[in-house]
PDB file of C-alpha atoms and ligand atoms in Angstrom:
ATOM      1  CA  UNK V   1      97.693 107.260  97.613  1.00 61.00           C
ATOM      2  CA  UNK V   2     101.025 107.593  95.704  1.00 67.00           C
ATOM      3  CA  UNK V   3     101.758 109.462  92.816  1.00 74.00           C
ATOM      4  CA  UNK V   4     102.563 106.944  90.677  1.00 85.00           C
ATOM      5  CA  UNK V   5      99.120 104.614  92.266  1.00 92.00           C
ATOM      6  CA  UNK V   6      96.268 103.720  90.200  1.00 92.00           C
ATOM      7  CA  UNK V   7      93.232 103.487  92.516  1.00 91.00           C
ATOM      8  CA  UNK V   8      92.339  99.873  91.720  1.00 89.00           C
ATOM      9  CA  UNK V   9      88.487  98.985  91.145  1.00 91.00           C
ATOM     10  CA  UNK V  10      86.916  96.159  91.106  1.00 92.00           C
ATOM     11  CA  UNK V  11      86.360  96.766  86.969  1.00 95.00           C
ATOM     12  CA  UNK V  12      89.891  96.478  87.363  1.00 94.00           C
ATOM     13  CA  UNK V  13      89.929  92.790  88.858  1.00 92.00           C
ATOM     14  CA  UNK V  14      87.182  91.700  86.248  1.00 93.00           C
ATOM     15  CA  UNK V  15      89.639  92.691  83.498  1.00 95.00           C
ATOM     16  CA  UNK V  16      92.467  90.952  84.841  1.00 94.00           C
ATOM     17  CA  UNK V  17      90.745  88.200  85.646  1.00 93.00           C
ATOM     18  CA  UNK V  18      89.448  88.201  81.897  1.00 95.00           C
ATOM     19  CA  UNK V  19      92.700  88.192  80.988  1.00 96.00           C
ATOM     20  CA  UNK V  20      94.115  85.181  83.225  1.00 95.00           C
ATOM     21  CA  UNK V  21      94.195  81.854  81.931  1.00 93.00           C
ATOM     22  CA  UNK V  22      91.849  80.092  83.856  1.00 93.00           C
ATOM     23  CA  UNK V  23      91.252  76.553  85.145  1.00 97.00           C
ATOM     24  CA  UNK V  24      91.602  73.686  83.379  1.00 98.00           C
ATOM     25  CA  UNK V  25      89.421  71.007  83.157  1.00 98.00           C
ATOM     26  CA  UNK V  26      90.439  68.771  86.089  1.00 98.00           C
ATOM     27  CA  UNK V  27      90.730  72.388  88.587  1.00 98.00           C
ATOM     28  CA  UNK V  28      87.460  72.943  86.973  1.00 98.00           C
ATOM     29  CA  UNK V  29      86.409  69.608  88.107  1.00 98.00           C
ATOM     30  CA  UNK V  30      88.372  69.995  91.191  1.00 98.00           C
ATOM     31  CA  UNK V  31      86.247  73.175  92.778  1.00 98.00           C
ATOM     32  CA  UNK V  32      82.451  71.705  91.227  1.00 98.00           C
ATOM     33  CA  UNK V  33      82.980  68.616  93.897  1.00 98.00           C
ATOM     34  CA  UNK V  34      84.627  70.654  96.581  1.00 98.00           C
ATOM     35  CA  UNK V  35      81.554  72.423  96.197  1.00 98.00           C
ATOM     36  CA  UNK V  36      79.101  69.618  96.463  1.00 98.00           C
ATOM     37  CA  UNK V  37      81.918  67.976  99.479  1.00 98.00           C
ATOM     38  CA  UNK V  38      80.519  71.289 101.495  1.00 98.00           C
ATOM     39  CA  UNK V  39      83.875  72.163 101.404  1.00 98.00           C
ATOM     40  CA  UNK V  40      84.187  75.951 102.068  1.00 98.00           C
ATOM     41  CA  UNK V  41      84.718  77.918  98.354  1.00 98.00           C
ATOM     42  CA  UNK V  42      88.088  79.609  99.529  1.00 98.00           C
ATOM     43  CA  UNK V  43      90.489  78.317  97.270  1.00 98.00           C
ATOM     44  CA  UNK V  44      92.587  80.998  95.291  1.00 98.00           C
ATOM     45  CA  UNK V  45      91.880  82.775  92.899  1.00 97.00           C
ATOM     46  CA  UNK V  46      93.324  81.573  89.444  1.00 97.00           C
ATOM     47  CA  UNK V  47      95.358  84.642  88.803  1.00 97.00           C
ATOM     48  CA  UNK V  48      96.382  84.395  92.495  1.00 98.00           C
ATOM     49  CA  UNK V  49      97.479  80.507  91.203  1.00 98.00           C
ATOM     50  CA  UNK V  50      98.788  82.258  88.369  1.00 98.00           C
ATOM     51  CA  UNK V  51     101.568  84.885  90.121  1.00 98.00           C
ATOM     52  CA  UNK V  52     102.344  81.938  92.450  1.00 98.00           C
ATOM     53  CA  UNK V  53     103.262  79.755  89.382  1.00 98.00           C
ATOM     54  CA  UNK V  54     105.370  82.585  87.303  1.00 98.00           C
ATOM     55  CA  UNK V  55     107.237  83.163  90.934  1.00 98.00           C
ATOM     56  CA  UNK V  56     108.109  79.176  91.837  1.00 98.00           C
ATOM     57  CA  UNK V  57     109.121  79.180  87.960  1.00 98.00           C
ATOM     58  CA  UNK V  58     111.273  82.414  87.763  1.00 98.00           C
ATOM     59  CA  UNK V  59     113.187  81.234  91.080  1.00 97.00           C
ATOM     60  CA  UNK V  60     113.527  77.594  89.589  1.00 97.00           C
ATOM     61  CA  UNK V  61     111.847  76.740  92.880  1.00 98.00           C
ATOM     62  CA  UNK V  62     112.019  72.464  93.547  1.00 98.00           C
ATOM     63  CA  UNK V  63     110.715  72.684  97.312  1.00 99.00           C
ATOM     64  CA  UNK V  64     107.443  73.806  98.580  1.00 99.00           C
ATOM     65  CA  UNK V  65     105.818  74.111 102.018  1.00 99.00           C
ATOM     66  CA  UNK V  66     101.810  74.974 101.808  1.00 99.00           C
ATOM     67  CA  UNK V  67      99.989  75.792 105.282  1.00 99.00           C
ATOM     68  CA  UNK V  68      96.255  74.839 104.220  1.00 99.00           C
ATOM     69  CA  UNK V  69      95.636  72.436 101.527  1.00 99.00           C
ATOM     70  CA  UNK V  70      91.595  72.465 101.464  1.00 98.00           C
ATOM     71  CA  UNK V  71      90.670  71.006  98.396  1.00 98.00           C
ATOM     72  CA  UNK V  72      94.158  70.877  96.949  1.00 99.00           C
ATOM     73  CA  UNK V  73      93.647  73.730  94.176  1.00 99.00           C
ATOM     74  CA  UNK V  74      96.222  75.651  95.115  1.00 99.00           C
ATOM     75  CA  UNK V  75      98.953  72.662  96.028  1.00 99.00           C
ATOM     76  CA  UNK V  76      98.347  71.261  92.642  1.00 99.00           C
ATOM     77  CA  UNK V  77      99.011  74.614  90.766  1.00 98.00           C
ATOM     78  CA  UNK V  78     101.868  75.437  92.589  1.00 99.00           C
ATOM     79  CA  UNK V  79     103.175  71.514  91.766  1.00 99.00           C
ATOM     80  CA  UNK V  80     102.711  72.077  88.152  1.00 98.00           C
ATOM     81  CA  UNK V  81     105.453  75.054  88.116  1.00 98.00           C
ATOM     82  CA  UNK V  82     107.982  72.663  89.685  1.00 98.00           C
ATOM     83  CA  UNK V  83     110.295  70.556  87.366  1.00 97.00           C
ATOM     84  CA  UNK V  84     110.586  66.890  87.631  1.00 95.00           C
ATOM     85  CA  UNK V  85     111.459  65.408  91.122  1.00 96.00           C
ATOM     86  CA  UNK V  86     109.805  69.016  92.706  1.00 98.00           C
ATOM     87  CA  UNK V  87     108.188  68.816  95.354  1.00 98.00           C
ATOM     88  CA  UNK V  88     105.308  70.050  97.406  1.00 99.00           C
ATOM     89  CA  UNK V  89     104.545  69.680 101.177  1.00 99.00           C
ATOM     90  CA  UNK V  90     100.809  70.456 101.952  1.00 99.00           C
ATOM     91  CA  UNK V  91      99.569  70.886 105.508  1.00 99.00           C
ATOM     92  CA  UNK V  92      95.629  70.426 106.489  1.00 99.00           C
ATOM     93  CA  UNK V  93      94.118  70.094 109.331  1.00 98.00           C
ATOM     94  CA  UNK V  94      90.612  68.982 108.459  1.00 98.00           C
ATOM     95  CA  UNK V  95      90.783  65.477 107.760  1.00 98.00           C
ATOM     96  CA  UNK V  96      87.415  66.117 105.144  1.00 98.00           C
ATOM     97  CA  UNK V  97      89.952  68.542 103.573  1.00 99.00           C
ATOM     98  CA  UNK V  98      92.931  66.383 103.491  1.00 99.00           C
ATOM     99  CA  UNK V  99      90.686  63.200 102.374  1.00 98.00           C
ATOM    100  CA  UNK V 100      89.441  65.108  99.351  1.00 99.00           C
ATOM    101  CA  UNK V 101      92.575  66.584  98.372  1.00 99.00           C
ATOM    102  CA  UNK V 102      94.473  63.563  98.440  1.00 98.00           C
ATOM    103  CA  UNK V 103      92.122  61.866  95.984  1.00 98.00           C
ATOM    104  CA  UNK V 104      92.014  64.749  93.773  1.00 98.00           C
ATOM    105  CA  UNK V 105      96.227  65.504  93.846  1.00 98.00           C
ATOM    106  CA  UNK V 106      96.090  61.325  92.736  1.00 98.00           C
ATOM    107  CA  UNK V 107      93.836  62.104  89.686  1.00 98.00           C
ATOM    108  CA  UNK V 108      96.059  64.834  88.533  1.00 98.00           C
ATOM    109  CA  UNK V 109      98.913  65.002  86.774  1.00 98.00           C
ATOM    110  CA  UNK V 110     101.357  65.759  89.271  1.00 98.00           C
ATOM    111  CA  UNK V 111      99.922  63.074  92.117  1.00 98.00           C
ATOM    112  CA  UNK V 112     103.733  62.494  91.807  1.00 97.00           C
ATOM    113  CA  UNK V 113     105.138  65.772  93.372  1.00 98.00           C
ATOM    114  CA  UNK V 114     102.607  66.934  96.064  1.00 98.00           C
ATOM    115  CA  UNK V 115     102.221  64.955  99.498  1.00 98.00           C
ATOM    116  CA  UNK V 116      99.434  65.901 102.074  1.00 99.00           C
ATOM    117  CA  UNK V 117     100.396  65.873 105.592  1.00 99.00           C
ATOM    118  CA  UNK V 118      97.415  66.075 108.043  1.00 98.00           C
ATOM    119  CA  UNK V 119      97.762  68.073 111.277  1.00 98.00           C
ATOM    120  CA  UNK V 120      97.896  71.311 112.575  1.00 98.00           C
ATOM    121  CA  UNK V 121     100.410  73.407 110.905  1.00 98.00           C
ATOM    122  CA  UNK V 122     102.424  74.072 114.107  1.00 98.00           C
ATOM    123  CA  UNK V 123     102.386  70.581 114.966  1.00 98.00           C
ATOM    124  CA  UNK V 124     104.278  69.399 111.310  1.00 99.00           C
ATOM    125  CA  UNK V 125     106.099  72.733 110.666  1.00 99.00           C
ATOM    126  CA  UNK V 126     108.623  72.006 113.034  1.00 98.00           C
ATOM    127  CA  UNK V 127     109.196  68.701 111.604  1.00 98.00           C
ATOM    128  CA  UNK V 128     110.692  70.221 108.852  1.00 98.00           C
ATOM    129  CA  UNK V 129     114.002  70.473 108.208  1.00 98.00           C
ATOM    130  CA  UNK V 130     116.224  73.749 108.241  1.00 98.00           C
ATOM    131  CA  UNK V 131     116.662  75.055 104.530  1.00 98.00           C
ATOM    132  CA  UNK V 132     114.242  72.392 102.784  1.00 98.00           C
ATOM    133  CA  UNK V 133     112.410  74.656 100.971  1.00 99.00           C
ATOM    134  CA  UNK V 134     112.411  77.019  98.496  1.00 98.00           C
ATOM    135  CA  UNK V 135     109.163  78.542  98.917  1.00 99.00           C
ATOM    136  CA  UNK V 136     106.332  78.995 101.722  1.00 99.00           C
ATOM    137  CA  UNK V 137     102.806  79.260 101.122  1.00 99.00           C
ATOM    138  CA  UNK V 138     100.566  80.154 103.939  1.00 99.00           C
ATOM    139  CA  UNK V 139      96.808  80.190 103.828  1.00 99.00           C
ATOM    140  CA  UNK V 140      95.384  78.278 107.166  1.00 98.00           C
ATOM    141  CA  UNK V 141      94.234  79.869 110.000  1.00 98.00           C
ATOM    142  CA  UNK V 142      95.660  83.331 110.798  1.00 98.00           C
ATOM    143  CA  UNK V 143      95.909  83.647 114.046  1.00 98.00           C
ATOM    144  CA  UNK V 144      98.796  81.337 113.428  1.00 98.00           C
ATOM    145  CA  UNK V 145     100.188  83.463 110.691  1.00 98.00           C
ATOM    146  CA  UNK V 146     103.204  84.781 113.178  1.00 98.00           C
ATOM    147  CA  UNK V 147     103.915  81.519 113.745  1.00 98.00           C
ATOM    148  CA  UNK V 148     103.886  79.670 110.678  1.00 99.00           C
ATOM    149  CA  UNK V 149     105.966  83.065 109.387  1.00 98.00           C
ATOM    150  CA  UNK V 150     108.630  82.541 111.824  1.00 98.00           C
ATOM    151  CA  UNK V 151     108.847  78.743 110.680  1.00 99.00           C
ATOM    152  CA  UNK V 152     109.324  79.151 107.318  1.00 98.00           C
ATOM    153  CA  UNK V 153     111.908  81.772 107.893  1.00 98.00           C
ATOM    154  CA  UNK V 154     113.696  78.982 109.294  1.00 98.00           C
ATOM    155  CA  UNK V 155     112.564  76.222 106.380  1.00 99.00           C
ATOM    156  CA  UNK V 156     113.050  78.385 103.583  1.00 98.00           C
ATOM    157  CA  UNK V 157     116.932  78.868 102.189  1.00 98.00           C
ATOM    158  CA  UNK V 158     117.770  82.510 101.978  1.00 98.00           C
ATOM    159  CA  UNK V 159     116.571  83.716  98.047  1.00 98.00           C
ATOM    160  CA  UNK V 160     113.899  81.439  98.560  1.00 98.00           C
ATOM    161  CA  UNK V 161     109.985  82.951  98.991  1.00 98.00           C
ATOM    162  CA  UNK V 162     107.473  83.292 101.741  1.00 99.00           C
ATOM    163  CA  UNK V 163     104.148  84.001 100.629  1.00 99.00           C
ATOM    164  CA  UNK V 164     101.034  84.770 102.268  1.00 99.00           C
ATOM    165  CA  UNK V 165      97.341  84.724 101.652  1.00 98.00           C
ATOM    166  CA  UNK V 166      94.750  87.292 102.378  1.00 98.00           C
ATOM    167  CA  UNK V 167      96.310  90.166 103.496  1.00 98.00           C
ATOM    168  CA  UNK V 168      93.467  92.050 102.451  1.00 98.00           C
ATOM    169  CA  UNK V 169      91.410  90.001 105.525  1.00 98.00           C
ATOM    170  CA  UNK V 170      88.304  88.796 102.761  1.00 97.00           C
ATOM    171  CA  UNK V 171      87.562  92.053 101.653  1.00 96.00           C
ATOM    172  CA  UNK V 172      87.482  93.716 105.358  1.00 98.00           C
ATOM    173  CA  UNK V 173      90.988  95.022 106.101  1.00 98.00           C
ATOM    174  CA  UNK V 174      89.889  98.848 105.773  1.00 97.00           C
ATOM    175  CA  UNK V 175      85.588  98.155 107.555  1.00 96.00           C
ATOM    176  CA  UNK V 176      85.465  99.702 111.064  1.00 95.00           C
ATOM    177  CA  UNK V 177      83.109  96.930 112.244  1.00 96.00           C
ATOM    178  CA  UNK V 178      84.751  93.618 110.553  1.00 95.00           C
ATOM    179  CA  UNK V 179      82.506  90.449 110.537  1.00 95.00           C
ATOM    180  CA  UNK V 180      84.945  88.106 110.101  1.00 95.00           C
ATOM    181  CA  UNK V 181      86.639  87.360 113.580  1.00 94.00           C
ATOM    182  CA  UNK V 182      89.826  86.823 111.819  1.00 97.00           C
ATOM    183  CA  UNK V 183      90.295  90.244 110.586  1.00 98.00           C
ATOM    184  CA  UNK V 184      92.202  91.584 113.806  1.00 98.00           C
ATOM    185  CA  UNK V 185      94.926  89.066 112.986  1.00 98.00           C
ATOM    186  CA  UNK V 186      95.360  89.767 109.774  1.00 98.00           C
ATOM    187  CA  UNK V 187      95.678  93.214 110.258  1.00 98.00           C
ATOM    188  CA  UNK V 188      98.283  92.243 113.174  1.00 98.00           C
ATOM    189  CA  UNK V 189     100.008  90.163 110.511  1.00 98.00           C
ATOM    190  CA  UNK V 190     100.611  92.964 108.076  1.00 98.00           C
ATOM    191  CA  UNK V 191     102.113  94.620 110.710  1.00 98.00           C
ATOM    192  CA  UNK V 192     104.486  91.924 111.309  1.00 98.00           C
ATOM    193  CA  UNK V 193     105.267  91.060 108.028  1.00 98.00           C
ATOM    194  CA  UNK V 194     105.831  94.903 107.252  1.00 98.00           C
ATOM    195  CA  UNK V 195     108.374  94.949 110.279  1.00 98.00           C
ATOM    196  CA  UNK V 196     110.111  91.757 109.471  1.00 98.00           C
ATOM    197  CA  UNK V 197     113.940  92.794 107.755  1.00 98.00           C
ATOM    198  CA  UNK V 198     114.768  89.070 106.893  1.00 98.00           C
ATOM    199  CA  UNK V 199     112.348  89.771 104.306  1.00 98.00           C
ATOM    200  CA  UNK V 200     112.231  92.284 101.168  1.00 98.00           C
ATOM    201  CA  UNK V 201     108.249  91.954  99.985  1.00 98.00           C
ATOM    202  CA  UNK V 202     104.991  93.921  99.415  1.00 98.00           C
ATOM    203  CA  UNK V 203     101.298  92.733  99.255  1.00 98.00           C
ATOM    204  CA  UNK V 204     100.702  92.447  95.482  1.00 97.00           C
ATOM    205  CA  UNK V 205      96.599  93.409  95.201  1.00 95.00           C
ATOM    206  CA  UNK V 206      95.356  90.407  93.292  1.00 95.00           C
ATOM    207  CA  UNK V 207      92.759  87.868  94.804  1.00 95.00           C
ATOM    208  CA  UNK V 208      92.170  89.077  98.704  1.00 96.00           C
ATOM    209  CA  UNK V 209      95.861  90.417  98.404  1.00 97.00           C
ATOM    210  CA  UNK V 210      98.485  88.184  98.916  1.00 98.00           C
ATOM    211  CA  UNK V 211     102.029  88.997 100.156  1.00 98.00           C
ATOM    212  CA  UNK V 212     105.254  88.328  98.311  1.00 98.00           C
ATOM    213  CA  UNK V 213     108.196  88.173  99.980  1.00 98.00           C
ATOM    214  CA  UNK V 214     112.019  87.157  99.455  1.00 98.00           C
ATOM    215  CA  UNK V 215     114.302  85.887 102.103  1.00 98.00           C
ATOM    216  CA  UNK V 216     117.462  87.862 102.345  1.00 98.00           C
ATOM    217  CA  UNK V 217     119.127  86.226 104.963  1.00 97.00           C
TER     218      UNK V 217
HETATM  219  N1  SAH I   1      95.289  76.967  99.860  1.00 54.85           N
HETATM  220  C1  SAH I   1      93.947  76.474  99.580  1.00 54.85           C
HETATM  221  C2  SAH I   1      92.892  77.156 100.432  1.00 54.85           C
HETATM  222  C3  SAH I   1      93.131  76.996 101.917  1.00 54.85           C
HETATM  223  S1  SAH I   1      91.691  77.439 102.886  1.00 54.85           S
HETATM  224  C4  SAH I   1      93.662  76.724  98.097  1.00 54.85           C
HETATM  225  O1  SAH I   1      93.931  77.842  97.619  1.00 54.85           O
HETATM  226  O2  SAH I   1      93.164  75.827  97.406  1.00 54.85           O
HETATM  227  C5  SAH I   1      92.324  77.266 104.487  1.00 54.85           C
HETATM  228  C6  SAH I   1      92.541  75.815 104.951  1.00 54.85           C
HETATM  229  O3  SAH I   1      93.313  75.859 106.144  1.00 54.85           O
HETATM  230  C7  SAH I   1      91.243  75.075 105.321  1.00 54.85           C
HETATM  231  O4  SAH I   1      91.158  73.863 104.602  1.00 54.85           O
HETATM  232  C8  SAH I   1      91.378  74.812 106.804  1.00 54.85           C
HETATM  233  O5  SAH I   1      90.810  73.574 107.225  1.00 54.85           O
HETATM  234  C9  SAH I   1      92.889  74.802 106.975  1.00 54.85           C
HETATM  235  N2  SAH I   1      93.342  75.036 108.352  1.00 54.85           N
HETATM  236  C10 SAH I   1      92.747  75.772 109.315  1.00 54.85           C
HETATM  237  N3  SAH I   1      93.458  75.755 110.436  1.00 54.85           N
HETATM  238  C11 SAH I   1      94.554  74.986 110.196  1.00 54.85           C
HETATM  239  C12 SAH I   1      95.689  74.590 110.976  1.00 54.85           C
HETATM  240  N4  SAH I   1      95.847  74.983 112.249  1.00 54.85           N
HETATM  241  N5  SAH I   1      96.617  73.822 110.392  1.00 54.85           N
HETATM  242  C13 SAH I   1      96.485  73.421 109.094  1.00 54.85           C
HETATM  243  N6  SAH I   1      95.441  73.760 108.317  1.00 54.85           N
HETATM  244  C14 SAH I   1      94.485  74.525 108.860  1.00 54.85           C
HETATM  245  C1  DHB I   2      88.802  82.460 104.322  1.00 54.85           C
HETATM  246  C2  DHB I   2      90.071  81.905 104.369  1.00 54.85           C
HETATM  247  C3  DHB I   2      90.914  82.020 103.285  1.00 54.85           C
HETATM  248  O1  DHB I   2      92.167  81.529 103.300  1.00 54.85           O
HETATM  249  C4  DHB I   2      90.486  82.673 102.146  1.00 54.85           C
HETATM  250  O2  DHB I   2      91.347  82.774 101.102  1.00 54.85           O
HETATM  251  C5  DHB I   2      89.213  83.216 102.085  1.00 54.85           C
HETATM  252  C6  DHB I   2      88.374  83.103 103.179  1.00 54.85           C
HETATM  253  C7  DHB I   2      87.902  82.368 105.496  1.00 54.85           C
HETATM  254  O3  DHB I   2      88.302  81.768 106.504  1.00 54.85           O
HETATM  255  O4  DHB I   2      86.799  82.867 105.420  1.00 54.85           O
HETATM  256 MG1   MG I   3      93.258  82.170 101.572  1.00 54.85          MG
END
């Protein structure tokens, strides 16, 4: 570890989640009938939702791409940072997932700004236009990660964002036996992301970590 490192614990989460704001009533709403939907309980984590929101706001972000709607938590927190006539683009490719989301995004107060598109992320990506966005989101499957990276490089303006969910592979990046089969591409996804010079970012160690990165060209 660095000098200057704090070895993080998980008493450390608990207090910063204690100090996060935390869901509102319709999120709250949201997650209770995702749960009984048998959707999976993978959303972000609020002060994940949180960072994301103080970024899109800080870079006066209008434009967002989101691989992996699910319930629409995250698409809906994210919209709420945008100003008026923002936008976000969700991609899901469970229609269960993209069903549910769209009637929860219409309940909520920003039905206005977020659009659900279903299909597989690499099919709708590149449908996209060059430079439409001011942010990325990515948190679908990761096997695709190097993919939908390489996308948004291209849909994101340069100054804009590209973040990136679960670098910390649910808890396993560091186990010698993972469970999880996804693990080995996540760790192969660090590696990219690490290598990739269009980018200046870091994995900031909140939720399962999530990567933060700036487009520099
Ligand atoms: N961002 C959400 C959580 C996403 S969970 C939130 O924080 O609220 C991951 C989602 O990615 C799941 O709903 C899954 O169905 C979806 N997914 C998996 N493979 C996909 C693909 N190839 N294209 C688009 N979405 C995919
Ligand atoms: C899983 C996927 C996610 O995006 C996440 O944040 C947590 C878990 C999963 O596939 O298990
Ligand atoms: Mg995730």
């Amino acid at each position: 570890m660095s000098e200057s490192s704090t070895l993080v614990t998980a008493a450390h989460f608990e207090y910063v989640a204690a100090r996060t704001q935390g869901d509102d009533a319709l999120l709250r709403d949201l997650k209770a009938a995702a749960r009984d939907a048998g959707l999976p309980p993978i959303s972000i984590a609020p002060e994940q939702a949180s960072l994301l929101q103080i970024l899109l706001r800080s870079t006066g972000a209008r434009e967002v791409v989101e691989v992996g709607t699910l319930g629409g938590y995250s698409a809906i927190a994210m919209a709420r940072a945008l100003p008026l006539g923002g936008r976000v683009r969700t991609i899901e490719y469970e229609k269960k997932h993209a069903d549910f989301a769209r009637a929860w995004i219409a309940r909520s107060d920003v039905a206005d700004r977020v659009t659900v598109f279903q299909g597989k992320g690499m099919d709708v990506l590149p449908t996209f236009a060059n430079d439409s966005a001011d942010a990325a989101f990515l948190d679908a499957d990761k096997a695709s990660y190097p993919d939908y990276l390489r996308e948004s490089l291209r849909i994101v303006r340069t100054g804009g964002l590209v973040l990136v969910d679960n670098a910390f592979a649910f808890g396993q990046l560091l186990d010698e036996r993972p469970k999880d089969r996804e693990v080995a591409a996540v760790r192969a996804f660090n590696d990219v992301m690490a290598r990739e010079d269009r980018l200046q970012s870091v994995i900031v160690p909140i939720g399962d970590g999530v990567w933060v990165g700036v487009k520099l060209r």
